[in-house]
PDB file of N, CA, C, O and CB in Angstrom:
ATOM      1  N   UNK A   1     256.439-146.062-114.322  1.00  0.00           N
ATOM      2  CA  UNK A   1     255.299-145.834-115.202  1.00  0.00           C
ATOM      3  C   UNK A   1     255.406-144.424-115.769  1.00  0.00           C
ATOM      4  O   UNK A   1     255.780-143.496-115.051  1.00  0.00           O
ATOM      5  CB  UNK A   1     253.947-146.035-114.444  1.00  0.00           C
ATOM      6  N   UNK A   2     255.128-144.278-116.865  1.00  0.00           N
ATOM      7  CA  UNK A   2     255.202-143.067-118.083  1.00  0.00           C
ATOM      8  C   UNK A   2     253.789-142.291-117.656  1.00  0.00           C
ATOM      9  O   UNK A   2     252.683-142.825-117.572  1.00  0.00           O
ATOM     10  CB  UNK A   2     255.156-143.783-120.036  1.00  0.00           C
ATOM     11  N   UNK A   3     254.129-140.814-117.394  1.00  0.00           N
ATOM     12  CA  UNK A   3     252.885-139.832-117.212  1.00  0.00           C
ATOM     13  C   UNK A   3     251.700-139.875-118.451  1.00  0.00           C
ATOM     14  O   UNK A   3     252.386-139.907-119.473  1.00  0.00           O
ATOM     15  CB  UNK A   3     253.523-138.226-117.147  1.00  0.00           C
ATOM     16  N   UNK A   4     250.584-139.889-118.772  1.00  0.00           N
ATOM     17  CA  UNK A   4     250.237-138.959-120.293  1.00  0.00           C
ATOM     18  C   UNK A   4     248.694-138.805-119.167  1.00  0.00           C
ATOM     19  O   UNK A   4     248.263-139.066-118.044  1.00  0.00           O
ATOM     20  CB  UNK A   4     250.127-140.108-122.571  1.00  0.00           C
ATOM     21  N   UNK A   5     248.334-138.145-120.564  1.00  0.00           N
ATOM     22  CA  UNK A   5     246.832-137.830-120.196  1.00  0.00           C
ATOM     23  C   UNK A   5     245.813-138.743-120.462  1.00  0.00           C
ATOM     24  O   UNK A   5     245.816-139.363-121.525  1.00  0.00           O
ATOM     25  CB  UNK A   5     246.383-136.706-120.829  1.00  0.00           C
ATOM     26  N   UNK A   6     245.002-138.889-119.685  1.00  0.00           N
ATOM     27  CA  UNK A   6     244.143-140.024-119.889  1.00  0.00           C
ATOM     28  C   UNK A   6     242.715-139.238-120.373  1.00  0.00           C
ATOM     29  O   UNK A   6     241.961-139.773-121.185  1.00  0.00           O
ATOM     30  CB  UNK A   6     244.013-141.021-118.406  1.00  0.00           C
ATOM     31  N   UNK A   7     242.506-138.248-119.931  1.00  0.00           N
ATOM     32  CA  UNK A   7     241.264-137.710-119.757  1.00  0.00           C
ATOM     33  C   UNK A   7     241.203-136.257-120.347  1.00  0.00           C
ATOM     34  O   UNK A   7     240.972-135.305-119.601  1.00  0.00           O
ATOM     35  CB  UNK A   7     240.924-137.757-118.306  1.00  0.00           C
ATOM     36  N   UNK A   8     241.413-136.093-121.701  1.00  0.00           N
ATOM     37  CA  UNK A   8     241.358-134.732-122.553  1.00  0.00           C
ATOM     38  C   UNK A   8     240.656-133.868-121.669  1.00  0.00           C
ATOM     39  O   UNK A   8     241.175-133.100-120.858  1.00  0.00           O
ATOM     40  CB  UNK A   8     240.576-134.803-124.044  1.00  0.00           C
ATOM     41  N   UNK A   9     239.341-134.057-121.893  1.00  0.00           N
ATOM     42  CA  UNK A   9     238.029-132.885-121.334  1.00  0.00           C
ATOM     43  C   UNK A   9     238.879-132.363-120.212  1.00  0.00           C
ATOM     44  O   UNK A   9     239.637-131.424-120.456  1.00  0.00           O
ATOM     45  CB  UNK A   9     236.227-133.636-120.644  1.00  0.00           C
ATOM     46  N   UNK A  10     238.832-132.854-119.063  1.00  0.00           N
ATOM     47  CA  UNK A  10     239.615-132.408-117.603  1.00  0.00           C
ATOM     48  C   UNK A  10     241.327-132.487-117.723  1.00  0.00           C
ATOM     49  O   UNK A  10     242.022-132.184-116.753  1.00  0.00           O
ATOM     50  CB  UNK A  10     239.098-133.625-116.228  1.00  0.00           C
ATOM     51  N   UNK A  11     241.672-132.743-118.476  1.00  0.00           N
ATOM     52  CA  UNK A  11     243.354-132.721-118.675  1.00  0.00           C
ATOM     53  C   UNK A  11     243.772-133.247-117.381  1.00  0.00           C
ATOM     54  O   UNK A  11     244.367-132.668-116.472  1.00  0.00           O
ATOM     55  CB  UNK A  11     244.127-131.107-118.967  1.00  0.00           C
ATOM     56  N   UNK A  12     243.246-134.759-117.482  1.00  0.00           N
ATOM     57  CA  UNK A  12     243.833-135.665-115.693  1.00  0.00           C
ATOM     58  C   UNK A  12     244.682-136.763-116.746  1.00  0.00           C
ATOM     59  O   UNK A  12     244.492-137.465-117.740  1.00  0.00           O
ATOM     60  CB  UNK A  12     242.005-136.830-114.179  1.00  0.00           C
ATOM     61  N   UNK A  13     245.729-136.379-115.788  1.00  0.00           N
ATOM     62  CA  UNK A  13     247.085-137.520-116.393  1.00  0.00           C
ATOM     63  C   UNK A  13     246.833-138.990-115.243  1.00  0.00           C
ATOM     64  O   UNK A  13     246.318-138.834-114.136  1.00  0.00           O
ATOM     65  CB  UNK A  13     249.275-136.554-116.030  1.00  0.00           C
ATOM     66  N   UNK A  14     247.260-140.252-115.719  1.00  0.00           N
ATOM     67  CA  UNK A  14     247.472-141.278-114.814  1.00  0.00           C
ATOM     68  C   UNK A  14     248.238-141.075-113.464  1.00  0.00           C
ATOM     69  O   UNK A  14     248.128-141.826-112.495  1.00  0.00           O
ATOM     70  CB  UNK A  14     248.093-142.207-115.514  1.00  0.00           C
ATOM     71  N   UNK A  15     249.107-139.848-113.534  1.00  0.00           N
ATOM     72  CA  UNK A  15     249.563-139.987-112.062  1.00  0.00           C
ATOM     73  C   UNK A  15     249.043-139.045-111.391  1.00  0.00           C
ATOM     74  O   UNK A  15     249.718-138.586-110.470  1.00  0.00           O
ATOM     75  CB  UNK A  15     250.966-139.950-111.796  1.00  0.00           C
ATOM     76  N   UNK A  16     247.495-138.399-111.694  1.00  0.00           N
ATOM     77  CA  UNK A  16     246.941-137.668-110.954  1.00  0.00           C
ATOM     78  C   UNK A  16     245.132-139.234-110.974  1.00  0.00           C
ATOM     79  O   UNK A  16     244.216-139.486-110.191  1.00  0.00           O
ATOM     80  CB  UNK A  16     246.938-135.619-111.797  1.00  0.00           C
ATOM     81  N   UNK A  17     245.352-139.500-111.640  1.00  0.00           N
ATOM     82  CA  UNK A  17     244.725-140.755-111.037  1.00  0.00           C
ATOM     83  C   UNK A  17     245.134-141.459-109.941  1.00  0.00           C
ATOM     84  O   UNK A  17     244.393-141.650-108.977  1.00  0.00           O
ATOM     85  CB  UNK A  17     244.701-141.632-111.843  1.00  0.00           C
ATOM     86  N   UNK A  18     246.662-142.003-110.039  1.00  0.00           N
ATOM     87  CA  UNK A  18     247.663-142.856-109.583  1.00  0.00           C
ATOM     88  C   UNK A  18     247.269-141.688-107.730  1.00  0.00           C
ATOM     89  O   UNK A  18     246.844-142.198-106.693  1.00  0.00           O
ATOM     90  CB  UNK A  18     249.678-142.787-110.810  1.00  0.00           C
ATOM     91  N   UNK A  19     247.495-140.641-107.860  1.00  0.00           N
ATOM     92  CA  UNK A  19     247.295-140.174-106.292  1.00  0.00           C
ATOM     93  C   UNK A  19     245.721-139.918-106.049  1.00  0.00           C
ATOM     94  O   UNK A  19     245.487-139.910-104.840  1.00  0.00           O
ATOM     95  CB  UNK A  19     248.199-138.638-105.932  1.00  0.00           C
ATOM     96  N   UNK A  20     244.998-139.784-106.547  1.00  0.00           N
ATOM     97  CA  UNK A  20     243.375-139.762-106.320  1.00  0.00           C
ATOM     98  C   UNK A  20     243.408-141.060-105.301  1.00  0.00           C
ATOM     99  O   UNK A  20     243.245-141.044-104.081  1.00  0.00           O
ATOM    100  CB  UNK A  20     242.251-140.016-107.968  1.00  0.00           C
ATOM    101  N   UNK A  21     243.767-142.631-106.498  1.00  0.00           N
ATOM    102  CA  UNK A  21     243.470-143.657-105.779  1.00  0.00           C
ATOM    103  C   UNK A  21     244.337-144.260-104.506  1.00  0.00           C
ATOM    104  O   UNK A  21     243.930-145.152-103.763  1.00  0.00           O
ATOM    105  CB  UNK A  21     243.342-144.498-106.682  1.00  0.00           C
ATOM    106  N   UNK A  22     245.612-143.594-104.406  1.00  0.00           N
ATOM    107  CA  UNK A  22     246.266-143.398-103.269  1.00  0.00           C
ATOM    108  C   UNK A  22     245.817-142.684-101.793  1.00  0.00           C
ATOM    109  O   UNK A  22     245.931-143.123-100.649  1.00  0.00           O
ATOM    110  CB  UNK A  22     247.185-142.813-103.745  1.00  0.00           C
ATOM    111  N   UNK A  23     245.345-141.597-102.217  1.00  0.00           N
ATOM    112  CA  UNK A  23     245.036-140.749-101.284  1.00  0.00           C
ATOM    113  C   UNK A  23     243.607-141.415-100.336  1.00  0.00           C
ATOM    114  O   UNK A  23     243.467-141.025 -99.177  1.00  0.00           O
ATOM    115  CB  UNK A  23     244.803-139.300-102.092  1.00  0.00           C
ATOM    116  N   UNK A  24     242.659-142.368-100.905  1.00  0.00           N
ATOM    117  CA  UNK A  24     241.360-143.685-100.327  1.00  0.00           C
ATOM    118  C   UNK A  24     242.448-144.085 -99.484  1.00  0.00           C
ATOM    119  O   UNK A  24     243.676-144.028 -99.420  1.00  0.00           O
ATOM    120  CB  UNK A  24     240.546-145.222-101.591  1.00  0.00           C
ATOM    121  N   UNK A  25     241.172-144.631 -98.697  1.00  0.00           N
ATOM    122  CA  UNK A  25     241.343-145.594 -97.789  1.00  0.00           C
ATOM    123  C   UNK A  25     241.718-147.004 -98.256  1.00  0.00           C
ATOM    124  O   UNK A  25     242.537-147.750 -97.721  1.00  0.00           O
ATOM    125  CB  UNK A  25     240.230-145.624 -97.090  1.00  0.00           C
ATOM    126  N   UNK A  26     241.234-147.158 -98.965  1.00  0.00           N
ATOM    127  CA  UNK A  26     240.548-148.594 -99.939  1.00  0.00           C
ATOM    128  C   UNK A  26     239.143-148.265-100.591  1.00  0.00           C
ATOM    129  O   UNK A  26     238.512-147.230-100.372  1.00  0.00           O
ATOM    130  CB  UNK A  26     240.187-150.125 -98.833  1.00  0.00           C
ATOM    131  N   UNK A  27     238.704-149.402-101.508  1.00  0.00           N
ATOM    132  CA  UNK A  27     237.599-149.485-101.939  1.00  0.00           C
ATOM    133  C   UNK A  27     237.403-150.819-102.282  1.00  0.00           C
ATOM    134  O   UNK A  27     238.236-151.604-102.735  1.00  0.00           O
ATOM    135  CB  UNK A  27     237.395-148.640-102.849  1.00  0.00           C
ATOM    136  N   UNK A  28     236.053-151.035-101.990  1.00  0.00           N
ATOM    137  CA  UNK A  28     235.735-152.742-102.505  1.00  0.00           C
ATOM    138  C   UNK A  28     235.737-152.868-103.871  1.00  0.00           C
ATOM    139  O   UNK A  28     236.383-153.699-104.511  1.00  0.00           O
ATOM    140  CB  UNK A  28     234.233-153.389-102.085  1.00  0.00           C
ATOM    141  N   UNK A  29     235.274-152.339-104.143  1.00  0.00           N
ATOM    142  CA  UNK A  29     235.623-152.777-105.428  1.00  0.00           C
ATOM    143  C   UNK A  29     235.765-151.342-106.740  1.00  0.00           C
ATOM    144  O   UNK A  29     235.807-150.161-106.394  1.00  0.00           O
ATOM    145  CB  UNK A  29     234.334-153.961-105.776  1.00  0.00           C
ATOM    146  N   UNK A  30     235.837-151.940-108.658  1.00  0.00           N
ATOM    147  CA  UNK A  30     236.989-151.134-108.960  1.00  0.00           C
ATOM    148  C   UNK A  30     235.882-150.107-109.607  1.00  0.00           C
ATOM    149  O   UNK A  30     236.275-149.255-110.405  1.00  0.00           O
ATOM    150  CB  UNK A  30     238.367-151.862-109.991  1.00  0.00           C
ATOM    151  N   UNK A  31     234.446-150.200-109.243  1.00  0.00           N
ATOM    152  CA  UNK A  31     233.430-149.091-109.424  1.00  0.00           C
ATOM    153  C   UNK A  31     233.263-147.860-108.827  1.00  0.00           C
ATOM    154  O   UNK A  31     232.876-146.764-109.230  1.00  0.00           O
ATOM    155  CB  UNK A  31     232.429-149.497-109.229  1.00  0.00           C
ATOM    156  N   UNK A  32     233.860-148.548-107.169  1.00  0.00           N
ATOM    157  CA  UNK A  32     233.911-147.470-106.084  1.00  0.00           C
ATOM    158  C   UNK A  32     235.016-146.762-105.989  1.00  0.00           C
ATOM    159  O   UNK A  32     235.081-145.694-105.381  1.00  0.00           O
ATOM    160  CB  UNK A  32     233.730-147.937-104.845  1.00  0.00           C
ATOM    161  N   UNK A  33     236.150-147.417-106.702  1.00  0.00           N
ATOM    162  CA  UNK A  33     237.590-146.358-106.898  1.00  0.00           C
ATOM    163  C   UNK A  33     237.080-145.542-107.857  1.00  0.00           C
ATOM    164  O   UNK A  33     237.482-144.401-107.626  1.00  0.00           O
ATOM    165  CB  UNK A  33     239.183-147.061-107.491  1.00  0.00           C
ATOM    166  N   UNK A  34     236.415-145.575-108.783  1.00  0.00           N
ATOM    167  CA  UNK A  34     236.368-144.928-110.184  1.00  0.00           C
ATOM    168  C   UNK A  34     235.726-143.840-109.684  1.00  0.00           C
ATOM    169  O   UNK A  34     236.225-142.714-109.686  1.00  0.00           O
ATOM    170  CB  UNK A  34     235.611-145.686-111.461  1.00  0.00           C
ATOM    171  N   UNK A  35     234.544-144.132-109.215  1.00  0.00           N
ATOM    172  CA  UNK A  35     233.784-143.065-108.562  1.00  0.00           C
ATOM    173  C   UNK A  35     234.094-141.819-107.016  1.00  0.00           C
ATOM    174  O   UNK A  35     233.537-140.829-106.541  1.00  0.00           O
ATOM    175  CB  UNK A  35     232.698-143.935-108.284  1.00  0.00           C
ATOM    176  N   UNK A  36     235.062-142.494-106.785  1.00  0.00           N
ATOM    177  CA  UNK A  36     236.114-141.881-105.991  1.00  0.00           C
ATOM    178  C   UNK A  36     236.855-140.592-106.845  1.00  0.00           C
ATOM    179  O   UNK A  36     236.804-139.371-106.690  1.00  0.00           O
ATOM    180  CB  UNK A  36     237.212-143.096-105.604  1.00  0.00           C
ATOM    181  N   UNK A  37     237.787-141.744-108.127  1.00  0.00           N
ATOM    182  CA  UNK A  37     238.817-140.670-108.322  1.00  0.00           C
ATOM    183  C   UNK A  37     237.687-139.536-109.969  1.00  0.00           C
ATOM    184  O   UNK A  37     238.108-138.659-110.722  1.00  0.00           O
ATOM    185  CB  UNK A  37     240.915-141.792-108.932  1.00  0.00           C
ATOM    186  N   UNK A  38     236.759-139.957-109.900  1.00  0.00           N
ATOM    187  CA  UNK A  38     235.988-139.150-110.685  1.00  0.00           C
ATOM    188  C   UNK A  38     235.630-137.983-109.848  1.00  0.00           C
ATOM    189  O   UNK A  38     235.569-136.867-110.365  1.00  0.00           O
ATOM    190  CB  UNK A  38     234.817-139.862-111.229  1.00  0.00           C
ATOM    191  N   UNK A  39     235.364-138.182-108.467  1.00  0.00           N
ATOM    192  CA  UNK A  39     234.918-136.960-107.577  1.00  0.00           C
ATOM    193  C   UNK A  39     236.246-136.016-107.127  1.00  0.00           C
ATOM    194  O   UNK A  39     236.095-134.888-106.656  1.00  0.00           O
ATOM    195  CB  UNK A  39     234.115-137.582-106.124  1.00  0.00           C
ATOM    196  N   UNK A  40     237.847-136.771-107.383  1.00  0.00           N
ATOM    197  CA  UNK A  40     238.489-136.295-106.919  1.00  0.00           C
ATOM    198  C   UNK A  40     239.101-135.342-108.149  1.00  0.00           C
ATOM    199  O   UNK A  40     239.894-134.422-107.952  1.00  0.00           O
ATOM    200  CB  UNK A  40     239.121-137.164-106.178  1.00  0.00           C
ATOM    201  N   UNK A  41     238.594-135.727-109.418  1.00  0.00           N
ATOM    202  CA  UNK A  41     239.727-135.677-110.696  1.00  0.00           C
ATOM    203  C   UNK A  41     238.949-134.848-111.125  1.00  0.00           C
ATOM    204  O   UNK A  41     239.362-133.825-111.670  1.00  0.00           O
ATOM    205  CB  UNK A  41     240.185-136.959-111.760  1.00  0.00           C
ATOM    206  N   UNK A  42     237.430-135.156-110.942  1.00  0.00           N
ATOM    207  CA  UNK A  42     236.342-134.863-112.661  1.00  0.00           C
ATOM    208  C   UNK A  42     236.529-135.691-113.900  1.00  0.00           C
ATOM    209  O   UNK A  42     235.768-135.637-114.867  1.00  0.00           O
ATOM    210  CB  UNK A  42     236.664-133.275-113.460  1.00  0.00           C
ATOM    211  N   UNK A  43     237.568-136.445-113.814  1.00  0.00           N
ATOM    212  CA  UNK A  43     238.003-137.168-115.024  1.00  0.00           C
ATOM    213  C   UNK A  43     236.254-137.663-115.001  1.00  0.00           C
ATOM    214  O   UNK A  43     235.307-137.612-114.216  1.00  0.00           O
ATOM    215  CB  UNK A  43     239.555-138.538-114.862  1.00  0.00           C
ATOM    216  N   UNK A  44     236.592-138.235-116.616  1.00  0.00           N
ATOM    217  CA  UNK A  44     234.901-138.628-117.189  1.00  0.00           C
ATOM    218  C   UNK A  44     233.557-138.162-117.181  1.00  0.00           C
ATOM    219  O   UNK A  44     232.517-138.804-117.327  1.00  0.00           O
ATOM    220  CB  UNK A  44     234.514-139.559-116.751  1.00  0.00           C
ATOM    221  N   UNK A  45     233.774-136.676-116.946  1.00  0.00           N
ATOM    222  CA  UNK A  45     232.560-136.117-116.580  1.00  0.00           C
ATOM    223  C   UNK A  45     232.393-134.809-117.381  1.00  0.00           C
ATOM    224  O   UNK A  45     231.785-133.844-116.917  1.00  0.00           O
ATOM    225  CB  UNK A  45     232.502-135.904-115.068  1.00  0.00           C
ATOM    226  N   UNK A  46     233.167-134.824-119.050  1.00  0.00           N
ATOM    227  CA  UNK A  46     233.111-134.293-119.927  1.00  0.00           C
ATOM    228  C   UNK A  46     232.541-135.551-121.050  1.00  0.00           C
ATOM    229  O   UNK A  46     231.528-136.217-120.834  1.00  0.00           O
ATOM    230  CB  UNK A  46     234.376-133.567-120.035  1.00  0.00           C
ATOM    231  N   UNK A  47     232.965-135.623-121.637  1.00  0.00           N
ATOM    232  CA  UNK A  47     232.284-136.638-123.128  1.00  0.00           C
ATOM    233  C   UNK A  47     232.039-138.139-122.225  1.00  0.00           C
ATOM    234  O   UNK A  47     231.014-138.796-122.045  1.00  0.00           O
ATOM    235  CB  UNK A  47     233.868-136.974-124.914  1.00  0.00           C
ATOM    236  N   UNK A  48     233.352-138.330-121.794  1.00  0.00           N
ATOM    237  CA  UNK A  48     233.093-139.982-121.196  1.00  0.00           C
ATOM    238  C   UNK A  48     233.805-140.612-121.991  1.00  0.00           C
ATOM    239  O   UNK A  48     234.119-141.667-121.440  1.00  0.00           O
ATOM    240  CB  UNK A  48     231.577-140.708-121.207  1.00  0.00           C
ATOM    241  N   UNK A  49     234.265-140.539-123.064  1.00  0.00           N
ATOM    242  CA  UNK A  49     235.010-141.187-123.644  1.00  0.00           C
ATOM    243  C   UNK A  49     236.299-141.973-123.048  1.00  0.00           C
ATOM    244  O   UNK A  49     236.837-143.016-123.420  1.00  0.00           O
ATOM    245  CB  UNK A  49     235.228-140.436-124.441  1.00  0.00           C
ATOM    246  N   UNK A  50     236.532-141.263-122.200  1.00  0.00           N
ATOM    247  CA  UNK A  50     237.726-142.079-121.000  1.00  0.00           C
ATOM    248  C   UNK A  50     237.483-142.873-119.912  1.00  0.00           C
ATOM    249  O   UNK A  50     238.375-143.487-119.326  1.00  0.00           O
ATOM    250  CB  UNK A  50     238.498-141.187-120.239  1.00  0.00           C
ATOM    251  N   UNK A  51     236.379-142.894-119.623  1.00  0.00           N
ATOM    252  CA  UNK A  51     235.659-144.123-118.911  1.00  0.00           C
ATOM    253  C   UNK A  51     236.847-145.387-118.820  1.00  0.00           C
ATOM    254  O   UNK A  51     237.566-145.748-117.889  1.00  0.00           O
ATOM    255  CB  UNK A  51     234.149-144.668-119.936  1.00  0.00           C
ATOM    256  N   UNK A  52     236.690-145.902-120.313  1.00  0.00           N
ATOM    257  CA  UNK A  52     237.146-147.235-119.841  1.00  0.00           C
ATOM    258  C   UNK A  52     238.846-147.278-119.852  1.00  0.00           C
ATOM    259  O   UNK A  52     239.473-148.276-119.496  1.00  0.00           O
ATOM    260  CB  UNK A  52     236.466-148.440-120.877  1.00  0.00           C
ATOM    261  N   UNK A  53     239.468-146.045-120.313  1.00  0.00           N
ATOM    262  CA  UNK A  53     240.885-145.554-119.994  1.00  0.00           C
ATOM    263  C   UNK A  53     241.390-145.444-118.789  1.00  0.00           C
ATOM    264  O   UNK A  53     242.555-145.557-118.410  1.00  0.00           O
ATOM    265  CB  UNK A  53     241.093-144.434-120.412  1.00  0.00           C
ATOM    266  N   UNK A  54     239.895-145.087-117.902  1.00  0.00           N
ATOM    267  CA  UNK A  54     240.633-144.468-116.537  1.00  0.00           C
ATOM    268  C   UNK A  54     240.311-145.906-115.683  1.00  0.00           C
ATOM    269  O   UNK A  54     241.098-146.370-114.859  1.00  0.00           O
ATOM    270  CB  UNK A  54     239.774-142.715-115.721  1.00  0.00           C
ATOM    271  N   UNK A  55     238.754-146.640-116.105  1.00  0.00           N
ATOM    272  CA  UNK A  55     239.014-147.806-115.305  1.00  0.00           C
ATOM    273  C   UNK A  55     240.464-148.838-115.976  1.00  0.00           C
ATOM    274  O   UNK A  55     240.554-149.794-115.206  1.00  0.00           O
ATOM    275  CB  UNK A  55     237.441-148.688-115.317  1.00  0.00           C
ATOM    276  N   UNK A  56     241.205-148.916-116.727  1.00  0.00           N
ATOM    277  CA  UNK A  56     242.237-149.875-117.027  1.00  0.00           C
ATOM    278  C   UNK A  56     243.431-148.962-116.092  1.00  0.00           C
ATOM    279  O   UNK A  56     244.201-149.733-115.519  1.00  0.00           O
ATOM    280  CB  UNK A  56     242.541-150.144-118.919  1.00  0.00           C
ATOM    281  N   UNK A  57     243.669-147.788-115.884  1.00  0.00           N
ATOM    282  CA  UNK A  57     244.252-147.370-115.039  1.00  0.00           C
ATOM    283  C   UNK A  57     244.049-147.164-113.368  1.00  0.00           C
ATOM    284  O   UNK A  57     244.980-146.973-112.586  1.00  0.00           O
ATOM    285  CB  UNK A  57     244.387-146.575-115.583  1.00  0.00           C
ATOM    286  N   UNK A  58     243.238-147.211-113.161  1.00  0.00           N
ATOM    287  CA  UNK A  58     242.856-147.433-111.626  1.00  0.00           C
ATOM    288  C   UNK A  58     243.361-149.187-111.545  1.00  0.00           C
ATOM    289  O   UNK A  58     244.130-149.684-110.722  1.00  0.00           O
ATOM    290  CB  UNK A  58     240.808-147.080-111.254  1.00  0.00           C
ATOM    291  N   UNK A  59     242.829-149.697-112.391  1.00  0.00           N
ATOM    292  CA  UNK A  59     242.802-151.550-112.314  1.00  0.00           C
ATOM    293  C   UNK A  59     244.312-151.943-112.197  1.00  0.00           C
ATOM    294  O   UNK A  59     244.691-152.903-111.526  1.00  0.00           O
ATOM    295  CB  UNK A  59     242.078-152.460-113.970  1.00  0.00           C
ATOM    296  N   UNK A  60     245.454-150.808-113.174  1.00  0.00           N
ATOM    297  CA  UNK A  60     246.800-151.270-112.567  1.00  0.00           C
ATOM    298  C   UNK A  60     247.132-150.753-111.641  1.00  0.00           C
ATOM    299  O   UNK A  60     247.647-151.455-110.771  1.00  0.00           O
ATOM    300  CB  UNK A  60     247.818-151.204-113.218  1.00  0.00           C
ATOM    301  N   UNK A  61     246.997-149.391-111.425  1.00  0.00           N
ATOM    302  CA  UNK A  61     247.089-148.965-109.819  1.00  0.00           C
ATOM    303  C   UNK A  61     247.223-149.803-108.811  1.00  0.00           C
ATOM    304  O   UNK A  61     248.230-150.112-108.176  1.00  0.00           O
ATOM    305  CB  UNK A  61     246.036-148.341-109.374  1.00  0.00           C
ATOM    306  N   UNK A  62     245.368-150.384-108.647  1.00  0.00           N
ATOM    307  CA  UNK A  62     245.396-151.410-107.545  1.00  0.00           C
ATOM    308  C   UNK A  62     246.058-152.692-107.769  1.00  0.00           C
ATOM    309  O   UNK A  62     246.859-152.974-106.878  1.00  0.00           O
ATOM    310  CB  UNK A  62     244.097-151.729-107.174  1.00  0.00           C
ATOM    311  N   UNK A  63     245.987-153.244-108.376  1.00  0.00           N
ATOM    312  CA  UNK A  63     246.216-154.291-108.395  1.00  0.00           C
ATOM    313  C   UNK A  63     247.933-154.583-109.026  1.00  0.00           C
ATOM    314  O   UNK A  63     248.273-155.535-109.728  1.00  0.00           O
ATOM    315  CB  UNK A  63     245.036-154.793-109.075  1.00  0.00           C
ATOM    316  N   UNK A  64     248.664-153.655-108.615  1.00  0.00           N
ATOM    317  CA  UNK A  64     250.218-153.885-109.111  1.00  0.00           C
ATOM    318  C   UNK A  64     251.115-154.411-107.761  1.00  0.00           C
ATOM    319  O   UNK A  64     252.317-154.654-107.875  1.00  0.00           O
ATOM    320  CB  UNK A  64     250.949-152.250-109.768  1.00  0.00           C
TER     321      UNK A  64
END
């Protein structure tokens, strides 16, 4: 998988997602990863506009 940035405001690339959602235990589901790697990243907690960027990247994360 190819690095880029997912998340301008916080400058969080997918493979600093990719270890946020690594570094859990698990999560039930793909609200509680988000909110995980949002506490771990800050990703989405400038405009928000990456919201649904970072959930399509958590979603291949897990589920690859």
């Amino acid at each position: 998988m190819e690095n880029y940035i997912i998340c301008k405001c916080k400058n969080v690339s997918f493979f600093d997602v990719e270890e946020a959602v690594h570094k859990a235990e698990s999560f039930p589901d793909l609200e509680s990863a988000f909110k995980e790697v949002q506490e771990v990243t800050h990703c989405s907690t400038g405009c928000g506009g990456c919201h649904d960027k970072i959930m399509d990247a958590i979603s291949q994360i897990m589920y690859r």
